[in-house]
């Protein structure tokens, strides 16, 4: 008896191959880069949320509110990044252990820093995520992966603007 199309030799249904005009090798490289972007974004989200909870001082209300807007934006960004990885046929990382291995953004300090040091940490975090996003453009461009390039452009816009706004708070 011949096996049915889409059935593996074991009798289980196999996933159909992906043919979206991007080679397997390029999809894997882009997904790996997006996994780093996801890890950086999630790590920065956690740090920003931590700082929202723990900020103190004369700028409490301003920073508390600003950090909430920023962590909310970061939270809303992780799903599209993960879903792009899935669209490319790869598994999105989703554990602290995986994020710790992939992220270039350091974890939040164990002891919350002073308010302006929080701002400095977040500037560095947003700049790091921007560098991660920017590093993926050559891969996306080579593969003609416009959806990934569009996602990267959106993320760069947010991270560069947020870093600028936070840096503005540090001026004397």
CSV table of C-alpha atoms in Angstrom, one decimal:
chain,number,residue,atom,x,y,z
A,1,UNK,CA,0.0,0.0,0.0
A,2,UNK,CA,1.4,3.4,-1.0
A,3,UNK,CA,1.7,6.1,1.7
A,4,UNK,CA,-0.7,9.0,1.4
A,5,UNK,CA,0.8,12.4,0.4
A,6,UNK,CA,1.8,14.3,3.5
A,7,UNK,CA,2.2,11.2,5.6
A,8,UNK,CA,5.6,10.2,7.0
A,9,UNK,CA,6.7,6.6,6.9
A,10,UNK,CA,5.5,6.3,10.6
A,11,UNK,CA,2.0,7.2,9.5
A,12,UNK,CA,2.1,10.6,11.2
A,13,UNK,CA,1.3,13.6,9.1
A,14,UNK,CA,4.4,15.5,8.2
A,15,UNK,CA,4.6,19.3,7.9
A,16,UNK,CA,4.5,20.5,4.3
A,17,UNK,CA,7.7,22.0,3.1
A,18,UNK,CA,8.0,25.8,3.1
A,19,UNK,CA,8.3,27.5,-0.3
A,20,UNK,CA,7.9,31.3,0.2
A,21,UNK,CA,10.8,32.3,-2.1
A,22,UNK,CA,13.4,32.3,0.7
A,23,UNK,CA,15.9,29.4,0.9
A,24,UNK,CA,16.0,27.1,3.9
A,25,UNK,CA,19.5,28.4,4.7
A,26,UNK,CA,18.4,32.1,4.6
A,27,UNK,CA,15.2,31.4,6.6
A,28,UNK,CA,17.3,29.7,9.2
A,29,UNK,CA,19.8,32.6,9.4
A,30,UNK,CA,17.0,35.2,9.6
A,31,UNK,CA,15.1,33.3,12.2
A,32,UNK,CA,18.3,33.0,14.3
A,33,UNK,CA,18.8,36.7,14.1
A,34,UNK,CA,15.2,37.4,14.9
A,35,UNK,CA,15.6,35.1,17.9
A,36,UNK,CA,18.3,37.4,19.2
A,37,UNK,CA,16.1,40.4,18.6
A,38,UNK,CA,13.3,38.6,20.5
A,39,UNK,CA,15.6,37.8,23.4
A,40,UNK,CA,16.9,41.4,23.5
A,41,UNK,CA,13.4,42.8,23.3
A,42,UNK,CA,12.1,40.6,26.1
A,43,UNK,CA,15.0,41.3,28.3
A,44,UNK,CA,14.6,45.0,27.9
A,45,UNK,CA,10.9,44.6,28.6
A,46,UNK,CA,11.7,42.9,31.9
A,47,UNK,CA,14.2,45.6,32.9
A,48,UNK,CA,11.8,48.4,32.0
A,49,UNK,CA,9.0,46.8,33.9
A,50,UNK,CA,11.3,46.3,36.9
A,51,UNK,CA,12.3,50.0,36.8
A,52,UNK,CA,8.6,51.0,36.6
A,53,UNK,CA,8.0,49.1,39.8
A,54,UNK,CA,11.1,50.3,41.6
A,55,UNK,CA,11.8,53.9,40.5
A,56,UNK,CA,11.9,56.5,43.3
A,57,UNK,CA,12.9,60.1,43.7
A,58,UNK,CA,11.7,63.5,42.6
A,59,UNK,CA,11.0,62.3,39.0
A,60,UNK,CA,9.0,59.3,40.2
A,61,UNK,CA,5.7,60.1,38.5
A,62,UNK,CA,7.2,61.1,35.2
A,63,UNK,CA,9.5,58.1,35.0
A,64,UNK,CA,6.9,55.6,36.4
A,65,UNK,CA,4.5,56.7,33.7
A,66,UNK,CA,7.2,56.8,30.9
A,67,UNK,CA,8.5,53.4,31.9
A,68,UNK,CA,4.9,52.0,31.7
A,69,UNK,CA,4.5,53.3,28.2
A,70,UNK,CA,7.8,51.8,27.2
A,71,UNK,CA,7.3,48.4,28.7
A,72,UNK,CA,3.9,48.2,27.2
A,73,UNK,CA,5.3,49.0,23.7
A,74,UNK,CA,8.0,46.3,24.3
A,75,UNK,CA,5.5,43.8,25.4
A,76,UNK,CA,3.4,44.4,22.3
A,77,UNK,CA,6.6,44.0,20.1
A,78,UNK,CA,7.5,40.5,21.2
A,79,UNK,CA,4.6,38.7,19.6
A,80,UNK,CA,5.1,40.0,16.0
A,81,UNK,CA,8.8,39.1,16.3
A,82,UNK,CA,8.0,35.6,17.5
A,83,UNK,CA,5.3,35.2,14.8
A,84,UNK,CA,7.8,36.2,12.1
A,85,UNK,CA,10.2,33.5,13.3
A,86,UNK,CA,7.3,31.0,13.1
A,87,UNK,CA,6.3,32.3,9.6
A,88,UNK,CA,9.9,31.5,8.5
A,89,UNK,CA,9.3,27.9,9.7
A,90,UNK,CA,11.3,28.0,12.9
A,91,UNK,CA,10.5,27.7,16.6
A,92,UNK,CA,10.6,30.9,18.5
A,93,UNK,CA,12.6,30.8,21.8
A,94,UNK,CA,10.5,31.4,24.8
A,95,UNK,CA,12.3,30.5,28.0
A,96,UNK,CA,14.5,32.6,30.3
A,97,UNK,CA,17.3,30.2,29.7
A,98,UNK,CA,17.1,30.6,25.9
A,99,UNK,CA,16.7,34.4,26.2
A,100,UNK,CA,19.8,34.5,28.5
A,101,UNK,CA,21.9,32.7,26.0
A,102,UNK,CA,20.7,34.8,23.0
A,103,UNK,CA,20.4,38.3,24.5
A,104,UNK,CA,23.0,41.0,24.1
A,105,UNK,CA,21.1,43.2,26.5
A,106,UNK,CA,22.2,42.5,30.1
A,107,UNK,CA,19.7,41.5,32.7
A,108,UNK,CA,18.4,44.1,35.1
A,109,UNK,CA,20.6,44.9,38.1
A,110,UNK,CA,19.8,42.8,41.2
A,111,UNK,CA,19.4,46.0,43.2
A,112,UNK,CA,17.4,48.7,41.5
A,113,UNK,CA,19.7,51.7,40.7
A,114,UNK,CA,18.9,55.3,41.3
A,115,UNK,CA,16.4,56.9,38.8
A,116,UNK,CA,18.9,58.5,36.5
A,117,UNK,CA,21.0,55.4,36.4
A,118,UNK,CA,17.8,53.5,35.4
A,119,UNK,CA,17.5,55.9,32.5
A,120,UNK,CA,21.2,55.3,31.5
A,121,UNK,CA,20.6,51.5,31.6
A,122,UNK,CA,17.5,51.8,29.4
A,123,UNK,CA,19.4,54.1,26.9
A,124,UNK,CA,22.1,51.4,26.6
A,125,UNK,CA,19.4,48.7,26.3
A,126,UNK,CA,17.5,50.5,23.5
A,127,UNK,CA,20.7,51.2,21.7
A,128,UNK,CA,21.7,47.5,22.0
A,129,UNK,CA,18.4,46.3,20.6
A,130,UNK,CA,18.7,48.8,17.7
A,131,UNK,CA,22.2,47.4,16.9
A,132,UNK,CA,20.7,43.8,16.9
A,133,UNK,CA,17.9,44.9,14.6
A,134,UNK,CA,20.2,46.7,12.3
A,135,UNK,CA,22.6,43.8,12.0
A,136,UNK,CA,19.8,41.7,10.4
A,137,UNK,CA,19.2,44.0,7.5
A,138,UNK,CA,21.9,42.4,5.3
A,139,UNK,CA,20.3,39.0,5.8
A,140,UNK,CA,16.8,40.2,5.1
A,141,UNK,CA,18.0,42.2,2.1
A,142,UNK,CA,20.0,39.3,0.6
A,143,UNK,CA,16.9,37.1,0.9
A,144,UNK,CA,14.5,39.7,-0.4
A,145,UNK,CA,12.6,39.2,2.9
A,146,UNK,CA,10.5,42.4,2.9
A,147,UNK,CA,8.3,41.4,5.9
A,148,UNK,CA,11.3,41.0,8.1
A,149,UNK,CA,12.9,44.3,6.8
A,150,UNK,CA,9.6,46.1,7.5
A,151,UNK,CA,9.5,44.6,11.1
A,152,UNK,CA,13.2,45.7,11.6
A,153,UNK,CA,12.4,49.2,10.4
A,154,UNK,CA,9.5,49.5,12.8
A,155,UNK,CA,11.6,48.2,15.7
A,156,UNK,CA,14.6,50.5,14.8
A,157,UNK,CA,12.3,53.5,14.7
A,158,UNK,CA,11.0,52.8,18.2
A,159,UNK,CA,14.3,52.0,19.8
A,160,UNK,CA,16.2,54.9,18.3
A,161,UNK,CA,13.4,57.4,19.3
A,162,UNK,CA,13.1,55.9,22.8
A,163,UNK,CA,16.9,56.1,23.3
A,164,UNK,CA,16.9,59.7,22.2
A,165,UNK,CA,14.0,60.6,24.6
A,166,UNK,CA,15.7,58.9,27.5
A,167,UNK,CA,19.1,60.5,26.7
A,168,UNK,CA,17.3,63.9,26.7
A,169,UNK,CA,16.5,63.3,30.4
A,170,UNK,CA,20.2,62.9,31.2
A,171,UNK,CA,21.3,66.4,29.9
A,172,UNK,CA,22.2,68.9,32.5
